[in-house]
Amino acid sequence: MKANKTILLLFALAFAIVVRANDSVWNFNPYDYQYDMTVYVGISSIDGKNVSDVSNYQIGAFCGDECRGIAEAKAVGDKTYLYLRVRSNVSAGEVIRFMVRDLEKGKIAMAKECVEFFAQQTLGYPSTPYAINAVNQYTITFDTDGGSEVDPITQDYGSAVTAPAKPTKEGYFFFAWDKNIPTVMPGEDITIKALWIPNDNPSLGDANGDGYVNIIDVNLLIGKILGTVADDIIEENIDINKDGDLNVADLNLMIGIILSDDNQSL
């Protein structure tokens, strides 16, 4: 009878752990593994920002895509750390990585650090836990406003961003994005929208009618704005925003035409 109660208790404990892991989006059963190691783990930073309170975070240990342990928050005096038992079916050699989940936001970050599994090893102490630094992944989405599709960029916070090729749109020049594409991934998801110049006039921007839009046209427009050039330029070509006035807005749009990949057709 006592043996049966023990078996039922162990089953209930295992079930509780699996249920709790499922609640935390990580599926994990410690009884699937033979060996374990202990890690007293702390979160030093997320996306470069210091973390002073770890109680709102959960840490999972992973070998590849397989969850090998879920940390539990423990308190010693006024200090909180995360107690983690990492599991394996080999006594040594597997590479263990850590994922950090924000319990409020549900966002999961990857730690930069990884450790090698050794059965019965203890890493860190409650007073000096093993510190990890985690980074989230964020996405830059490109709204081309009816132009050709530009794939979103999803990368780790702080990683270098390579700007995509400019989109195209029939009947328009690509002018610019409405905000600068960051050179490194920011700590938030952002959307960047394409700005277009209508190309209903095939000579748009061609101030002197020579069939090209270049620095000569820029100088002519500047002169026209300043009143230092004659009136023999083609104003309908350089009033690019069609507001009836020649100003800096038209100058910016002309520069956009020059920089546009479509300019080679002029």
mmCIF file of N, CA and C in Angstrom, residues 133-240:
data_model
loop_
_atom_site.group_PDB
_atom_site.id
_atom_site.type_symbol
_atom_site.label_atom_id
_atom_site.label_comp_id
_atom_site.label_asym_id
_atom_site.label_seq_id
_atom_site.Cartn_x
_atom_site.Cartn_y
_atom_site.Cartn_z
ATOM 1 N N ASN A 133 23.242 36.943 -20.272
ATOM 2 C CA ASN A 133 22.798 38.160 -20.950
ATOM 3 C C ASN A 133 21.962 37.732 -22.154
ATOM 4 N N ALA A 134 20.730 38.173 -22.178
ATOM 5 C CA ALA A 134 19.801 37.693 -23.210
ATOM 6 C C ALA A 134 19.455 38.797 -24.200
ATOM 7 N N VAL A 135 19.126 38.379 -25.404
ATOM 8 C CA VAL A 135 18.670 39.316 -26.429
ATOM 9 C C VAL A 135 17.393 38.787 -27.070
ATOM 10 N N ASN A 136 16.445 39.689 -27.285
ATOM 11 C CA ASN A 136 15.224 39.366 -28.012
ATOM 12 C C ASN A 136 15.456 39.512 -29.507
ATOM 13 N N GLN A 137 14.578 38.923 -30.276
ATOM 14 C CA GLN A 137 14.563 39.171 -31.712
ATOM 15 C C GLN A 137 13.443 40.165 -32.022
ATOM 16 N N TYR A 138 13.731 41.073 -32.925
ATOM 17 C CA TYR A 138 12.748 42.067 -33.337
ATOM 18 C C TYR A 138 12.633 42.067 -34.856
ATOM 19 N N THR A 139 11.557 42.671 -35.344
ATOM 20 C CA THR A 139 11.274 42.636 -36.782
ATOM 21 C C THR A 139 11.102 44.047 -37.336
ATOM 22 N N ILE A 140 11.767 44.285 -38.468
ATOM 23 C CA ILE A 140 11.530 45.488 -39.259
ATOM 24 C C ILE A 140 10.630 45.085 -40.419
ATOM 25 N N THR A 141 9.439 45.661 -40.481
ATOM 26 C CA THR A 141 8.475 45.361 -41.536
ATOM 27 C C THR A 141 8.447 46.522 -42.529
ATOM 28 N N PHE A 142 8.405 46.193 -43.819
ATOM 29 C CA PHE A 142 8.419 47.207 -44.862
ATOM 30 C C PHE A 142 7.050 47.267 -45.542
ATOM 31 N N ASP A 143 6.394 48.418 -45.416
ATOM 32 C CA ASP A 143 5.119 48.671 -46.095
ATOM 33 C C ASP A 143 5.448 49.409 -47.385
ATOM 34 N N THR A 144 5.314 48.739 -48.524
ATOM 35 C CA THR A 144 5.693 49.343 -49.802
ATOM 36 C C THR A 144 4.551 50.107 -50.463
ATOM 37 N N ASP A 145 3.417 50.211 -49.804
ATOM 38 C CA ASP A 145 2.299 51.026 -50.294
ATOM 39 C C ASP A 145 1.953 50.680 -51.748
ATOM 40 N N GLY A 146 1.788 49.405 -52.022
ATOM 41 C CA GLY A 146 1.415 48.959 -53.357
ATOM 42 C C GLY A 146 2.577 48.650 -54.273
ATOM 43 N N GLY A 147 3.802 48.826 -53.779
ATOM 44 C CA GLY A 147 4.975 48.515 -54.581
ATOM 45 C C GLY A 147 5.358 47.051 -54.466
ATOM 46 N N SER A 148 6.500 46.707 -55.043
ATOM 47 C CA SER A 148 6.966 45.323 -54.973
ATOM 48 C C SER A 148 7.259 44.945 -53.526
ATOM 49 N N GLU A 149 7.113 43.685 -53.230
ATOM 50 C CA GLU A 149 7.237 43.204 -51.849
ATOM 51 C C GLU A 149 8.687 43.262 -51.373
ATOM 52 N N VAL A 150 8.861 43.671 -50.127
ATOM 53 C CA VAL A 150 10.167 43.649 -49.462
ATOM 54 C C VAL A 150 10.022 42.784 -48.216
ATOM 55 N N ASP A 151 10.832 41.739 -48.126
ATOM 56 C CA ASP A 151 10.725 40.805 -47.007
ATOM 57 C C ASP A 151 11.070 41.495 -45.686
ATOM 58 N N PRO A 152 10.350 41.167 -44.619
ATOM 59 C CA PRO A 152 10.700 41.723 -43.309
ATOM 60 C C PRO A 152 12.046 41.188 -42.834
ATOM 61 N N ILE A 153 12.676 41.910 -41.937
ATOM 62 C CA ILE A 153 13.959 41.516 -41.359
ATOM 63 C C ILE A 153 13.732 41.201 -39.887
ATOM 64 N N THR A 154 14.012 39.967 -39.486
ATOM 65 C CA THR A 154 13.894 39.563 -38.088
ATOM 66 C C THR A 154 15.264 39.115 -37.603
ATOM 67 N N GLN A 155 15.780 39.808 -36.606
ATOM 68 C CA GLN A 155 17.136 39.535 -36.116
ATOM 69 C C GLN A 155 17.227 39.827 -34.621
ATOM 70 N N ASP A 156 18.361 39.424 -34.048
ATOM 71 C CA ASP A 156 18.636 39.716 -32.649
ATOM 72 C C ASP A 156 18.829 41.204 -32.433
ATOM 73 N N TYR A 157 18.417 41.658 -31.264
ATOM 74 C CA TYR A 157 18.681 43.036 -30.867
ATOM 75 C C TYR A 157 20.177 43.334 -30.966
ATOM 76 N N GLY A 158 20.516 44.482 -31.541
ATOM 77 C CA GLY A 158 21.905 44.911 -31.612
ATOM 78 C C GLY A 158 22.702 44.332 -32.760
ATOM 79 N N SER A 159 22.121 43.400 -33.538
ATOM 80 C CA SER A 159 22.858 42.815 -34.665
ATOM 81 C C SER A 159 22.788 43.752 -35.874
ATOM 82 N N ALA A 160 23.791 43.644 -36.748
ATOM 83 C CA ALA A 160 23.877 44.535 -37.907
ATOM 84 C C ALA A 160 22.728 44.277 -38.874
ATOM 85 N N VAL A 161 22.141 45.352 -39.390
ATOM 86 C CA VAL A 161 21.026 45.268 -40.335
ATOM 87 C C VAL A 161 21.515 45.679 -41.719
ATOM 88 N N THR A 162 21.234 44.849 -42.702
ATOM 89 C CA THR A 162 21.549 45.169 -44.090
ATOM 90 C C THR A 162 20.289 45.686 -44.774
ATOM 91 N N ALA A 163 20.346 46.888 -45.297
ATOM 92 C CA ALA A 163 19.175 47.488 -45.939
ATOM 93 C C ALA A 163 18.789 46.686 -47.183
ATOM 94 N N PRO A 164 17.504 46.483 -47.410
ATOM 95 C CA PRO A 164 17.069 45.726 -48.588
ATOM 96 C C PRO A 164 17.147 46.578 -49.851
ATOM 97 N N ALA A 165 16.993 45.920 -50.993
ATOM 98 C CA ALA A 165 16.912 46.647 -52.257
ATOM 99 C C ALA A 165 15.649 47.507 -52.269
ATOM 100 N N LYS A 166 15.705 48.622 -52.999
ATOM 101 C CA LYS A 166 14.547 49.511 -53.074
ATOM 102 C C LYS A 166 13.404 48.814 -53.804
ATOM 103 N N PRO A 167 12.177 49.035 -53.361
ATOM 104 C CA PRO A 167 11.036 48.473 -54.089
ATOM 105 C C PRO A 167 10.771 49.259 -55.368
ATOM 106 N N THR A 168 9.939 48.717 -56.215
ATOM 107 C CA THR A 168 9.527 49.401 -57.442
ATOM 108 C C THR A 168 7.997 49.453 -57.479
ATOM 109 N N LYS A 169 7.487 50.421 -58.223
ATOM 110 C CA LYS A 169 6.035 50.566 -58.353
ATOM 111 C C LYS A 169 5.748 51.209 -59.703
ATOM 112 N N GLU A 170 4.924 50.579 -60.494
ATOM 113 C CA GLU A 170 4.650 51.077 -61.833
ATOM 114 C C GLU A 170 4.022 52.466 -61.780
ATOM 115 N N GLY A 171 4.595 53.387 -62.572
ATOM 116 C CA GLY A 171 4.074 54.741 -62.623
ATOM 117 C C GLY A 171 4.612 55.656 -61.546
ATOM 118 N N TYR A 172 5.614 55.175 -60.768
ATOM 119 C CA TYR A 172 6.150 55.981 -59.671
ATOM 120 C C TYR A 172 7.663 55.842 -59.595
ATOM 121 N N PHE A 173 8.300 56.900 -59.085
ATOM 122 C CA PHE A 173 9.686 56.830 -58.647
ATOM 123 C C PHE A 173 9.684 56.514 -57.164
ATOM 124 N N PHE A 174 10.581 55.630 -56.733
ATOM 125 C CA PHE A 174 10.779 55.453 -55.296
ATOM 126 C C PHE A 174 11.551 56.657 -54.772
ATOM 127 N N PHE A 175 10.968 57.367 -53.807
ATOM 128 C CA PHE A 175 11.614 58.558 -53.255
ATOM 129 C C PHE A 175 12.482 58.210 -52.045
ATOM 130 N N ALA A 176 11.886 57.569 -51.053
ATOM 131 C CA ALA A 176 12.619 57.254 -49.819
ATOM 132 C C ALA A 176 11.718 56.412 -48.926
ATOM 133 N N TRP A 177 12.290 55.920 -47.841
ATOM 134 C CA TRP A 177 11.492 55.343 -46.751
ATOM 135 C C TRP A 177 11.110 56.471 -45.802
ATOM 136 N N ASP A 178 9.978 56.324 -45.123
ATOM 137 C CA ASP A 178 9.515 57.418 -44.266
ATOM 138 C C ASP A 178 10.354 57.582 -43.004
ATOM 139 N N LYS A 179 11.201 56.617 -42.715
ATOM 140 C CA LYS A 179 12.171 56.763 -41.629
ATOM 141 C C LYS A 179 13.426 55.995 -42.013
ATOM 142 N N ASN A 180 14.521 56.349 -41.417
ATOM 143 C CA ASN A 180 15.791 55.703 -41.739
ATOM 144 C C ASN A 180 15.768 54.229 -41.348
ATOM 145 N N ILE A 181 16.317 53.382 -42.197
ATOM 146 C CA ILE A 181 16.492 51.970 -41.844
ATOM 147 C C ILE A 181 17.655 51.898 -40.857
ATOM 148 N N PRO A 182 17.440 51.357 -39.663
ATOM 149 C CA PRO A 182 18.527 51.332 -38.674
ATOM 150 C C PRO A 182 19.683 50.455 -39.136
ATOM 151 N N THR A 183 20.881 50.812 -38.719
ATOM 152 C CA THR A 183 22.063 50.017 -39.067
ATOM 153 C C THR A 183 22.214 48.811 -38.144
ATOM 154 N N VAL A 184 21.615 48.889 -36.951
ATOM 155 C CA VAL A 184 21.571 47.745 -36.041
ATOM 156 C C VAL A 184 20.134 47.565 -35.576
ATOM 157 N N MET A 185 19.764 46.322 -35.240
ATOM 158 C CA MET A 185 18.390 46.030 -34.869
ATOM 159 C C MET A 185 18.024 46.739 -33.568
ATOM 160 N N PRO A 186 16.959 47.559 -33.592
ATOM 161 C CA PRO A 186 16.542 48.252 -32.375
ATOM 162 C C PRO A 186 15.827 47.308 -31.407
ATOM 163 N N GLY A 187 15.525 47.831 -30.230
ATOM 164 C CA GLY A 187 14.864 47.018 -29.210
ATOM 165 C C GLY A 187 13.358 47.067 -29.285
ATOM 166 N N GLU A 188 12.826 47.096 -30.506
ATOM 167 C CA GLU A 188 11.377 47.088 -30.700
ATOM 168 C C GLU A 188 11.074 46.723 -32.148
ATOM 169 N N ASP A 189 9.846 46.255 -32.393
ATOM 170 C CA ASP A 189 9.395 46.017 -33.760
ATOM 171 C C ASP A 189 9.041 47.364 -34.391
ATOM 172 N N ILE A 190 9.449 47.577 -35.627
ATOM 173 C CA ILE A 190 9.116 48.827 -36.311
ATOM 174 C C ILE A 190 8.611 48.540 -37.725
ATOM 175 N N THR A 191 7.818 49.470 -38.243
ATOM 176 C CA THR A 191 7.338 49.401 -39.625
ATOM 177 C C THR A 191 7.825 50.644 -40.369
ATOM 178 N N ILE A 192 8.378 50.435 -41.558
ATOM 179 C CA ILE A 192 8.905 51.518 -42.383
ATOM 180 C C ILE A 192 8.125 51.537 -43.697
ATOM 181 N N LYS A 193 7.662 52.724 -44.078
ATOM 182 C CA LYS A 193 6.782 52.836 -45.252
ATOM 183 C C LYS A 193 7.501 53.506 -46.407
ATOM 184 N N ALA A 194 7.244 53.019 -47.623
ATOM 185 C CA ALA A 194 7.829 53.586 -48.830
ATOM 186 C C ALA A 194 7.095 54.868 -49.225
ATOM 187 N N LEU A 195 7.866 55.852 -49.688
ATOM 188 C CA LEU A 195 7.313 57.098 -50.205
ATOM 189 C C LEU A 195 7.585 57.139 -51.708
ATOM 190 N N TRP A 196 6.578 57.540 -52.477
ATOM 191 C CA TRP A 196 6.669 57.479 -53.937
ATOM 192 C C TRP A 196 6.426 58.842 -54.568
ATOM 193 N N ILE A 197 7.021 59.041 -55.745
ATOM 194 C CA ILE A 197 6.791 60.237 -56.553
ATOM 195 C C ILE A 197 6.068 59.797 -57.823
ATOM 196 N N PRO A 198 4.872 60.344 -58.102
ATOM 197 C CA PRO A 198 4.171 59.957 -59.342
ATOM 198 C C PRO A 198 5.023 60.259 -60.565
ATOM 199 N N ASN A 199 5.042 59.351 -61.507
ATOM 200 C CA ASN A 199 5.844 59.504 -62.722
ATOM 201 C C ASN A 199 4.916 59.626 -63.935
ATOM 202 N N ASP A 200 3.897 60.526 -63.801
ATOM 203 C CA ASP A 200 2.963 60.708 -64.902
ATOM 204 C C ASP A 200 3.528 61.628 -65.974
ATOM 205 N N ASN A 201 4.635 62.296 -65.658
ATOM 206 C CA ASN A 201 5.343 63.119 -66.636
ATOM 207 C C ASN A 201 6.690 62.470 -66.894
ATOM 208 N N PRO A 202 6.933 61.909 -68.079
ATOM 209 C CA PRO A 202 8.189 61.200 -68.332
ATOM 210 C C PRO A 202 9.416 62.103 -68.252
ATOM 211 N N SER A 203 9.206 63.424 -68.267
ATOM 212 C CA SER A 203 10.332 64.363 -68.167
ATOM 213 C C SER A 203 10.427 64.990 -66.774
ATOM 214 N N LEU A 204 9.753 64.395 -65.804
ATOM 215 C CA LEU A 204 9.718 64.954 -64.454
ATOM 216 C C LEU A 204 11.136 65.131 -63.908
ATOM 217 N N GLY A 205 11.460 66.342 -63.484
ATOM 218 C CA GLY A 205 12.773 66.649 -62.938
ATOM 219 C C GLY A 205 13.767 67.144 -63.956
ATOM 220 N N ASP A 206 13.423 67.043 -65.243
ATOM 221 C CA ASP A 206 14.343 67.440 -66.315
ATOM 222 C C ASP A 206 14.158 68.930 -66.587
ATOM 223 N N ALA A 207 14.910 69.757 -65.868
ATOM 224 C CA ALA A 207 14.705 71.211 -65.912
ATOM 225 C C ALA A 207 15.062 71.811 -67.257
ATOM 226 N N ASN A 208 16.100 71.291 -67.919
ATOM 227 C CA ASN A 208 16.562 71.913 -69.167
ATOM 228 C C ASN A 208 16.148 71.138 -70.415
ATOM 229 N N GLY A 209 15.406 70.046 -70.233
ATOM 230 C CA GLY A 209 14.874 69.314 -71.376
ATOM 231 C C GLY A 209 15.907 68.540 -72.168
ATOM 232 N N ASP A 210 17.011 68.157 -71.510
ATOM 233 C CA ASP A 210 18.048 67.416 -72.251
ATOM 234 C C ASP A 210 17.861 65.906 -72.169
ATOM 235 N N GLY A 211 16.772 65.465 -71.526
ATOM 236 C CA GLY A 211 16.496 64.025 -71.444
ATOM 237 C C GLY A 211 17.099 63.334 -70.253
ATOM 238 N N TYR A 212 17.743 64.085 -69.351
ATOM 239 C CA TYR A 212 18.360 63.503 -68.158
ATOM 240 C C TYR A 212 17.989 64.325 -66.927
ATOM 241 N N VAL A 213 17.995 63.657 -65.776
ATOM 242 C CA VAL A 213 17.819 64.356 -64.497
ATOM 243 C C VAL A 213 19.105 64.156 -63.712
ATOM 244 N N ASN A 214 19.843 65.233 -63.499
ATOM 245 C CA ASN A 214 21.153 65.130 -62.862
ATOM 246 C C ASN A 214 21.479 66.420 -62.116
ATOM 247 N N ILE A 215 22.765 66.578 -61.758
ATOM 248 C CA ILE A 215 23.174 67.714 -60.948
ATOM 249 C C ILE A 215 22.938 69.040 -61.662
ATOM 250 N N ILE A 216 22.950 69.038 -62.986
ATOM 251 C CA ILE A 216 22.666 70.264 -63.741
ATOM 252 C C ILE A 216 21.254 70.750 -63.435
ATOM 253 N N ASP A 217 20.301 69.814 -63.428
ATOM 254 C CA ASP A 217 18.919 70.174 -63.117
ATOM 255 C C ASP A 217 18.770 70.654 -61.675
ATOM 256 N N VAL A 218 19.538 70.033 -60.768
ATOM 257 C CA VAL A 218 19.515 70.475 -59.369
ATOM 258 C C VAL A 218 19.974 71.924 -59.279
ATOM 259 N N ASN A 219 21.079 72.255 -59.956
ATOM 260 C CA ASN A 219 21.597 73.618 -59.911
ATOM 261 C C ASN A 219 20.616 74.620 -60.529
ATOM 262 N N LEU A 220 19.957 74.208 -61.629
ATOM 263 C CA LEU A 220 18.972 75.085 -62.254
ATOM 264 C C LEU A 220 17.790 75.343 -61.323
ATOM 265 N N LEU A 221 17.329 74.290 -60.631
ATOM 266 C CA LEU A 221 16.213 74.459 -59.705
ATOM 267 C C LEU A 221 16.615 75.353 -58.539
ATOM 268 N N ILE A 222 17.819 75.147 -57.992
ATOM 269 C CA ILE A 222 18.291 76.001 -56.897
ATOM 270 C C ILE A 222 18.342 77.457 -57.366
ATOM 271 N N GLY A 223 18.876 77.651 -58.579
ATOM 272 C CA GLY A 223 18.931 79.007 -59.120
ATOM 273 C C GLY A 223 17.558 79.622 -59.293
ATOM 274 N N LYS A 224 16.602 78.810 -59.741
ATOM 275 C CA LYS A 224 15.241 79.300 -59.921
ATOM 276 C C LYS A 224 14.623 79.686 -58.576
ATOM 277 N N ILE A 225 14.859 78.850 -57.553
ATOM 278 C CA ILE A 225 14.339 79.140 -56.220
ATOM 279 C C ILE A 225 14.934 80.439 -55.686
ATOM 280 N N LEU A 226 16.252 80.640 -55.933
ATOM 281 C CA LEU A 226 16.940 81.840 -55.444
ATOM 282 C C LEU A 226 16.755 83.045 -56.359
ATOM 283 N N GLY A 227 16.175 82.821 -57.543
ATOM 284 C CA GLY A 227 15.956 83.908 -58.483
ATOM 285 C C GLY A 227 17.198 84.336 -59.231
ATOM 286 N N THR A 228 18.135 83.415 -59.396
ATOM 287 C CA THR A 228 19.415 83.757 -60.047
ATOM 288 C C THR A 228 19.560 83.162 -61.437
ATOM 289 N N VAL A 229 18.535 82.474 -61.954
ATOM 290 C CA VAL A 229 18.612 81.925 -63.307
ATOM 291 C C VAL A 229 17.453 82.467 -64.129
ATOM 292 N N ALA A 230 17.607 82.383 -65.430
ATOM 293 C CA ALA A 230 16.575 82.890 -66.339
ATOM 294 C C ALA A 230 15.333 82.018 -66.288
ATOM 295 N N ASP A 231 14.294 82.502 -66.957
ATOM 296 C CA ASP A 231 13.018 81.793 -66.916
ATOM 297 C C ASP A 231 12.864 80.763 -68.025
ATOM 298 N N ASP A 232 13.975 80.413 -68.714
ATOM 299 C CA ASP A 232 13.854 79.504 -69.852
ATOM 300 C C ASP A 232 13.982 78.041 -69.469
ATOM 301 N N ILE A 233 13.760 77.715 -68.203
ATOM 302 C CA ILE A 233 13.720 76.315 -67.796
ATOM 303 C C ILE A 233 12.269 75.843 -67.820
ATOM 304 N N ILE A 234 12.073 74.534 -67.859
ATOM 305 C CA ILE A 234 10.723 73.972 -68.014
ATOM 306 C C ILE A 234 10.116 73.758 -66.624
ATOM 307 N N GLU A 235 9.342 74.725 -66.187
ATOM 308 C CA GLU A 235 8.840 74.721 -64.810
ATOM 309 C C GLU A 235 7.908 73.541 -64.531
ATOM 310 N N GLU A 236 7.128 73.132 -65.531
ATOM 311 C CA GLU A 236 6.210 72.008 -65.287
ATOM 312 C C GLU A 236 6.960 70.718 -64.977
ATOM 313 N N ASN A 237 8.222 70.643 -65.410
ATOM 314 C CA ASN A 237 9.027 69.453 -65.098
ATOM 315 C C ASN A 237 9.617 69.488 -63.700
ATOM 316 N N ILE A 238 9.786 70.699 -63.155
ATOM 317 C CA ILE A 238 10.469 70.795 -61.854
ATOM 318 C C ILE A 238 9.540 71.166 -60.704
ATOM 319 N N ASP A 239 8.267 71.462 -61.010
ATOM 320 C CA ASP A 239 7.277 71.595 -59.930
ATOM 321 C C ASP A 239 6.782 70.187 -59.612
ATOM 322 N N ILE A 240 7.646 69.437 -58.968
ATOM 323 C CA ILE A 240 7.444 67.987 -58.864
ATOM 324 C C ILE A 240 6.251 67.632 -57.991
#
